[in-house]
Amino acid sequence: MWIGAGTSVAANPRDAGTGTLTRSLMSIDLHTHTTASDGRLTPQELVGAAHAAGVQLLSITDHDVVDAYAGLIPPHGLSLVPGIEFSTWHGRHGIHVVGLNVTLDSDAMHTALAAQRDARNERAARIAARLHKQGFADALAGAARHAGGALLGRPHFAAWLVAIGACRDAEQAFRKYLGRGGGPIDTWPALAIVIGWIRAAGGDAVLAHPAKYGLTRQRLDRLAGAFAAAGGQALEVVSGMQAPDLTRDLAALAARHGLAASAGSDFHQPGQPWAQLGRVAALPAGCAPVWERW
Ligand code: MN
Ligand code: MN
Ligand code: MN
């Protein structure tokens, strides 16, 4: 179920079942963030900016929250697909799974949101405890002041460390205090659990930004295989402004594992050249667009 209609893409007939026309005419961005998680634009600003950028089909996929959708009214001509980006854990890697076309008000989503809130709070407490050992008192309260009511994430701790003068910038804060080196902090659920939540909420599970995990080809292939075997339905073949040969590789990876294809900018804030709102390349021919399943 899409929110809002306008000259709704949902109501448009497909191009003789091939999807070619739809794919070439439609501007799509199925991975974006707002102030409900770690983005800079409010949800209403984001849908306005997306519409201005020509996006016709948009999903807001904040980290582990769907607060952006409360009372949000998309502009005429923009269809909004309910979405979320879940943090999960697979092997030794933090993996992100985007859930698209989920039913926000469902038992599965309520369960998922509560579990992720607990996991995120636990993780924040662990980060604060670690910082405490390193001589920083009150990190939890400090980070909360930079979160503006959003769930606490590492960027908020980084902002606080910069604000108190402990670090030059967020990058240094991550390197020195918020990385993996200081011991395990992640408490995210396994891939299969998250995929199960998304499917139970009627959505499609998408393996997010596959090239961003620093995996070798072979490991990425194994991840995609495990994702598909666990019920995952699609792969983000286009993530932001990536190189065309990477797009081709990811299209082949999706095809190899029988996964549909998604596309999104992973927009967080204006001015990030690699993630501009709505600047999402068309999927290569042969991909099965995930939105054609809806
Ligand atoms: Mn983020
Ligand atoms: Mn992500
Ligand atoms: Mn993201």
CSV table of C-alpha atoms and ligand atoms in Angstrom, one decimal:
chain,number,residue,atom,x,y,z
A,1,MET,CA,0.0,0.0,0.0
A,2,TRP,CA,1.4,3.3,-1.1
A,3,ILE,CA,0.8,6.5,0.8
A,4,GLY,CA,-0.4,9.4,-1.3
A,5,ALA,CA,-1.3,9.3,-5.0
A,6,GLY,CA,-1.2,12.3,-7.2
A,7,THR,CA,-0.5,11.1,-10.7
A,8,SER,CA,0.2,7.9,-9.0
A,9,VAL,CA,2.7,5.6,-10.5
A,10,ALA,CA,0.8,2.8,-8.7
A,11,ALA,CA,-2.2,3.6,-10.9
A,12,ASN,CA,-0.2,3.7,-14.1
A,13,PRO,CA,-0.5,0.7,-16.4
A,14,ARG,CA,2.7,-1.2,-16.9
A,15,ASP,CA,4.3,-1.2,-20.3
A,16,ALA,CA,2.9,-4.4,-21.8
A,17,GLY,CA,4.2,-6.3,-18.8
A,18,THR,CA,7.8,-5.6,-19.6
A,19,GLY,CA,8.3,-2.7,-17.2
A,20,THR,CA,10.6,-1.0,-19.6
A,21,LEU,CA,8.6,2.1,-20.0
A,22,THR,CA,7.9,2.4,-16.3
A,23,ARG,CA,11.5,1.9,-15.5
A,24,SER,CA,12.8,4.6,-17.9
A,25,LEU,CA,10.1,7.2,-17.1
A,26,MET,CA,9.9,6.8,-13.4
A,27,SER,CA,12.3,8.6,-11.0
A,28,ILE,CA,12.8,6.4,-8.0
A,29,ASP,CA,14.6,6.7,-4.7
A,30,LEU,CA,14.0,3.8,-2.3
A,31,HIS,CA,16.6,4.6,0.4
A,32,THR,CA,16.6,7.9,2.2
A,33,HIS,CA,17.0,9.2,5.8
A,34,THR,CA,15.4,12.0,7.8
A,35,THR,CA,15.8,13.6,11.2
A,36,ALA,CA,13.8,10.7,12.6
A,37,SER,CA,17.2,8.9,12.4
A,38,ASP,CA,20.5,10.4,11.3
A,39,GLY,CA,19.4,12.6,8.3
A,40,ARG,CA,19.4,16.3,8.3
A,41,LEU,CA,16.0,17.1,6.7
A,42,THR,CA,12.7,16.7,8.5
A,43,PRO,CA,10.4,14.2,6.9
A,44,GLN,CA,8.3,17.0,5.4
A,45,GLU,CA,11.4,18.8,4.1
A,46,LEU,CA,12.6,15.5,2.6
A,47,VAL,CA,9.4,14.7,0.6
A,48,GLY,CA,9.5,18.3,-0.6
A,49,ALA,CA,13.1,18.1,-1.7
A,50,ALA,CA,12.5,14.7,-3.4
A,51,HIS,CA,9.5,16.1,-5.3
A,52,ALA,CA,11.6,19.1,-6.3
A,53,ALA,CA,14.3,16.7,-7.6
A,54,GLY,CA,11.7,14.9,-9.7
A,55,VAL,CA,11.3,11.8,-7.6
A,56,GLN,CA,8.0,10.1,-8.2
A,57,LEU,CA,8.4,7.0,-6.0
A,58,LEU,CA,10.2,7.5,-2.7
A,59,SER,CA,10.8,5.5,0.4
A,60,ILE,CA,12.0,7.0,3.7
A,61,THR,CA,14.1,4.2,5.3
A,62,ASP,CA,15.3,5.6,8.6
A,63,HIS,CA,17.5,3.4,10.8
A,64,ASP,CA,15.3,1.1,12.9
A,65,VAL,CA,12.4,3.7,13.2
A,66,VAL,CA,9.4,4.7,11.2
A,67,ASP,CA,8.5,7.9,13.0
A,68,ALA,CA,9.0,9.9,9.8
A,69,TYR,CA,5.7,8.6,8.5
A,70,ALA,CA,3.5,9.9,11.3
A,71,GLY,CA,1.3,12.6,9.8
A,72,LEU,CA,3.5,12.9,6.7
A,73,ILE,CA,1.7,14.1,3.6
A,74,PRO,CA,3.6,13.6,0.4
A,75,PRO,CA,3.2,16.3,-2.3
A,76,HIS,CA,0.9,15.7,-5.2
A,77,GLY,CA,2.8,13.5,-7.8
A,78,LEU,CA,5.0,11.8,-5.3
A,79,SER,CA,4.1,8.3,-4.0
A,80,LEU,CA,5.6,7.2,-0.8
A,81,VAL,CA,6.5,3.5,-0.1
A,82,PRO,CA,6.6,2.7,3.6
A,83,GLY,CA,10.1,1.6,4.5
A,84,ILE,CA,12.8,1.2,7.1
A,85,GLU,CA,16.5,0.2,7.3
A,86,PHE,CA,17.2,-2.5,9.9
A,87,SER,CA,20.6,-3.1,11.5
A,88,THR,CA,21.4,-6.8,11.6
A,89,TRP,CA,24.4,-9.0,12.3
A,90,HIS,CA,25.7,-11.7,10.1
A,91,GLY,CA,28.9,-13.6,10.7
A,92,ARG,CA,31.3,-10.9,11.9
A,93,HIS,CA,29.7,-8.1,10.0
A,94,GLY,CA,27.0,-5.5,10.6
A,95,ILE,CA,24.7,-5.7,7.7
A,96,HIS,CA,21.8,-3.4,6.8
A,97,VAL,CA,18.5,-4.7,5.4
A,98,VAL,CA,16.0,-2.3,3.9
A,99,GLY,CA,12.4,-3.3,4.3
A,100,LEU,CA,10.2,-1.8,1.6
A,101,ASN,CA,6.4,-1.7,1.2
A,102,VAL,CA,5.9,-2.8,4.8
A,103,THR,CA,2.7,-2.4,6.7
A,104,LEU,CA,3.7,0.1,9.3
A,105,ASP,CA,0.8,-0.6,11.7
A,106,SER,CA,1.3,-4.4,11.9
A,107,ASP,CA,2.2,-6.7,14.8
A,108,ALA,CA,5.4,-7.7,13.0
A,109,MET,CA,6.5,-4.0,12.7
A,110,HIS,CA,5.6,-3.3,16.3
A,111,THR,CA,7.7,-6.3,17.4
A,112,ALA,CA,10.6,-5.3,15.2
A,113,LEU,CA,10.6,-1.7,16.3
A,114,ALA,CA,10.5,-2.6,20.0
A,115,ALA,CA,13.3,-5.1,19.6
A,116,GLN,CA,15.5,-2.6,17.7
A,117,ARG,CA,14.8,0.1,20.3
A,118,ASP,CA,16.0,-2.3,23.0
A,119,ALA,CA,19.1,-3.3,21.0
A,120,ARG,CA,20.0,0.3,20.2
A,121,ASN,CA,19.6,1.4,23.9
A,122,GLU,CA,21.7,-1.6,25.0
A,123,ARG,CA,24.3,-0.6,22.4
A,124,ALA,CA,24.3,3.0,23.5
A,125,ALA,CA,24.8,1.9,27.1
A,126,ARG,CA,27.8,-0.2,26.0
A,127,ILE,CA,29.3,2.6,24.1
A,128,ALA,CA,28.9,4.9,27.1
A,129,ALA,CA,30.4,2.3,29.5
A,130,ARG,CA,33.4,2.0,27.1
A,131,LEU,CA,33.9,5.8,27.0
A,132,HIS,CA,33.5,5.9,30.8
A,133,LYS,CA,36.5,3.5,31.1
A,134,GLN,CA,38.4,5.9,28.8
A,135,GLY,CA,37.7,8.8,31.1
A,136,PHE,CA,34.6,10.3,29.7
A,137,ALA,CA,31.8,10.7,32.2
A,138,ASP,CA,28.1,11.2,31.2
A,139,ALA,CA,28.6,10.2,27.6
A,140,LEU,CA,25.0,8.9,27.4
A,141,ALA,CA,23.5,12.2,28.4
A,142,GLY,CA,25.9,14.1,26.2
A,143,ALA,CA,25.1,12.0,23.2
A,144,ALA,CA,21.4,12.4,23.9
A,145,ARG,CA,21.7,16.2,23.7
A,146,HIS,CA,22.9,15.7,20.1
A,147,ALA,CA,20.2,13.3,19.2
A,148,GLY,CA,17.3,15.7,19.4
A,149,GLY,CA,15.0,12.9,20.6
A,150,ALA,CA,16.0,10.4,18.0
A,151,LEU,CA,17.3,7.0,19.0
A,152,LEU,CA,21.0,7.1,20.0
A,153,GLY,CA,23.5,6.1,17.4
A,154,ARG,CA,27.3,6.4,17.1
A,155,PRO,CA,27.1,9.7,15.1
A,156,HIS,CA,25.5,11.3,18.2
A,157,PHE,CA,28.4,10.2,20.4
A,158,ALA,CA,30.8,11.4,17.8
A,159,ALA,CA,29.0,14.8,17.7
A,160,TRP,CA,29.3,15.0,21.5
A,161,LEU,CA,33.0,14.1,21.5
A,162,VAL,CA,33.7,16.8,19.0
A,163,ALA,CA,31.6,19.3,20.9
A,164,ILE,CA,33.5,18.8,24.2
A,165,GLY,CA,36.8,19.1,22.3
A,166,ALA,CA,37.9,15.5,22.7
A,167,CYS,CA,38.1,15.0,19.0
A,168,ARG,CA,38.8,17.2,16.0
A,169,ASP,CA,35.9,15.8,13.9
A,170,ALA,CA,33.5,12.9,13.7
A,171,GLU,CA,35.9,10.9,11.7
A,172,GLN,CA,38.5,11.0,14.4
A,173,ALA,CA,35.8,10.2,17.0
A,174,PHE,CA,34.9,7.1,15.1
A,175,ARG,CA,38.5,6.0,14.6
A,176,LYS,CA,39.6,6.6,18.2
A,177,TYR,CA,36.6,5.8,20.3
A,178,LEU,CA,33.6,4.4,18.4
A,179,GLY,CA,35.1,1.7,16.1
A,180,ARG,CA,35.3,-2.0,16.6
A,181,GLY,CA,38.7,-1.9,18.4
A,182,GLY,CA,37.2,-1.2,21.8
A,183,GLY,CA,35.3,-4.5,22.0
A,184,PRO,CA,31.9,-5.6,20.9
A,185,ILE,CA,29.1,-3.1,21.1
A,186,ASP,CA,26.6,-4.5,18.6
A,187,THR,CA,23.6,-6.4,19.8
A,188,TRP,CA,21.7,-6.6,16.5
A,189,PRO,CA,19.6,-9.5,15.6
A,190,ALA,CA,20.5,-12.1,12.9
A,191,LEU,CA,19.8,-11.5,9.3
A,192,ALA,CA,17.0,-14.2,9.2
A,193,ILE,CA,15.1,-12.6,12.1
A,194,VAL,CA,15.0,-9.2,10.4
A,195,ILE,CA,14.0,-10.7,7.1
A,196,GLY,CA,11.3,-12.5,8.9
A,197,TRP,CA,9.9,-9.3,10.4
A,198,ILE,CA,9.9,-7.6,7.0
A,199,ARG,CA,8.1,-10.4,5.3
A,200,ALA,CA,5.6,-10.8,8.2
A,201,ALA,CA,4.8,-7.1,7.8
A,202,GLY,CA,4.0,-7.8,4.1
A,203,GLY,CA,7.2,-6.1,2.8
A,204,ASP,CA,10.2,-7.0,0.7
A,205,ALA,CA,13.6,-7.4,2.3
A,206,VAL,CA,16.4,-5.7,0.4
A,207,LEU,CA,20.1,-6.2,1.1
A,208,ALA,CA,21.3,-2.6,1.4
A,209,HIS,CA,24.4,-1.1,-0.3
A,210,PRO,CA,26.2,-4.4,-0.9
A,211,ALA,CA,29.5,-2.8,-1.8
A,212,LYS,CA,29.8,-0.9,1.5
A,213,TYR,CA,30.7,-3.8,3.7
A,214,GLY,CA,34.3,-4.1,2.6
A,215,LEU,CA,33.7,-7.7,1.6
A,216,THR,CA,35.7,-9.6,-1.1
A,217,ARG,CA,33.8,-10.7,-4.1
A,218,GLN,CA,33.6,-14.3,-2.8
A,219,ARG,CA,32.3,-13.2,0.7
A,220,LEU,CA,29.8,-10.8,-0.9
A,221,ASP,CA,28.6,-13.7,-3.0
A,222,ARG,CA,28.2,-15.8,0.0
A,223,LEU,CA,26.3,-13.0,1.9
A,224,ALA,CA,23.9,-12.6,-1.0
A,225,GLY,CA,23.4,-16.4,-1.0
A,226,ALA,CA,22.7,-16.5,2.7
A,227,PHE,CA,20.4,-13.5,2.3
A,228,ALA,CA,18.4,-15.2,-0.4
A,229,ALA,CA,18.3,-18.5,1.5
A,230,ALA,CA,16.9,-16.7,4.6
A,231,GLY,CA,14.0,-15.3,2.5
A,232,GLY,CA,15.5,-12.0,1.4
A,233,GLN,CA,13.9,-10.8,-1.8
A,234,ALA,CA,16.0,-8.1,-3.4
A,235,LEU,CA,19.5,-6.5,-3.6
A,236,GLU,CA,20.2,-2.8,-3.8
A,237,VAL,CA,21.8,-2.9,-7.3
A,238,VAL,CA,22.1,0.9,-7.4
A,239,SER,CA,23.2,2.7,-4.3
A,240,GLY,CA,24.0,6.3,-4.7
A,241,MET,CA,26.4,7.5,-7.4
A,242,GLN,CA,28.3,4.3,-7.9
A,243,ALA,CA,30.5,3.3,-10.8
A,244,PRO,CA,28.7,1.7,-13.8
A,245,ASP,CA,30.7,-1.5,-13.6
A,246,LEU,CA,29.8,-1.9,-10.0
A,247,THR,CA,26.2,-1.6,-10.9
A,248,ARG,CA,26.7,-4.3,-13.6
A,249,ASP,CA,28.4,-6.6,-11.1
A,250,LEU,CA,25.6,-6.1,-8.6
A,251,ALA,CA,23.0,-6.8,-11.2
A,252,ALA,CA,24.7,-10.0,-12.0
A,253,LEU,CA,25.0,-10.9,-8.3
A,254,ALA,CA,21.2,-10.3,-7.9
A,255,ALA,CA,20.5,-12.5,-10.9
A,256,ARG,CA,22.7,-15.3,-9.7
A,257,HIS,CA,20.8,-15.5,-6.5
A,258,GLY,CA,17.3,-15.0,-7.9
A,259,LEU,CA,17.0,-11.6,-6.2
A,260,ALA,CA,15.0,-8.6,-7.5
A,261,ALA,CA,16.7,-5.2,-7.7
A,262,SER,CA,16.2,-2.0,-5.8
A,263,ALA,CA,17.7,1.4,-6.2
A,264,GLY,CA,18.3,4.3,-3.7
A,265,SER,CA,20.5,7.2,-2.9
A,266,ASP,CA,21.0,6.6,0.8
A,267,PHE,CA,20.6,10.3,1.1
A,268,HIS,CA,21.3,11.7,4.6
A,269,GLN,CA,21.9,15.4,3.9
A,270,PRO,CA,22.3,17.9,1.1
A,271,GLY,CA,25.8,18.3,-0.2
A,272,GLN,CA,26.9,14.7,-0.1
A,273,PRO,CA,28.1,14.2,-3.7
A,274,TRP,CA,27.9,10.4,-3.6
A,275,ALA,CA,24.3,10.4,-2.3
A,276,GLN,CA,22.2,13.1,-3.9
A,277,LEU,CA,18.4,12.8,-3.4
A,278,GLY,CA,16.8,11.2,-6.5
A,279,ARG,CA,20.1,10.9,-8.3
A,280,VAL,CA,19.8,7.2,-8.8
A,281,ALA,CA,20.9,5.5,-12.1
A,282,ALA,CA,18.4,3.3,-13.9
A,283,LEU,CA,18.7,-0.4,-13.3
A,284,PRO,CA,20.5,-2.4,-16.0
A,285,ALA,CA,18.4,-4.3,-18.4
A,286,GLY,CA,17.6,-7.8,-17.1
A,287,CYS,CA,17.0,-6.7,-13.5
A,288,ALA,CA,13.7,-7.4,-12.0
A,289,PRO,CA,12.7,-4.1,-10.3
A,290,VAL,CA,11.5,-4.7,-6.7
A,291,TRP,CA,8.7,-2.1,-7.1
A,292,GLU,CA,7.1,-4.1,-9.9
A,293,ARG,CA,6.2,-6.7,-7.2
A,294,TRP,CA,3.9,-4.2,-5.5
B,1,MN,MN,22.8,6.6,8.4
B,2,MN,MN,23.1,1.6,5.7
B,3,MN,MN,20.9,4.1,4.8
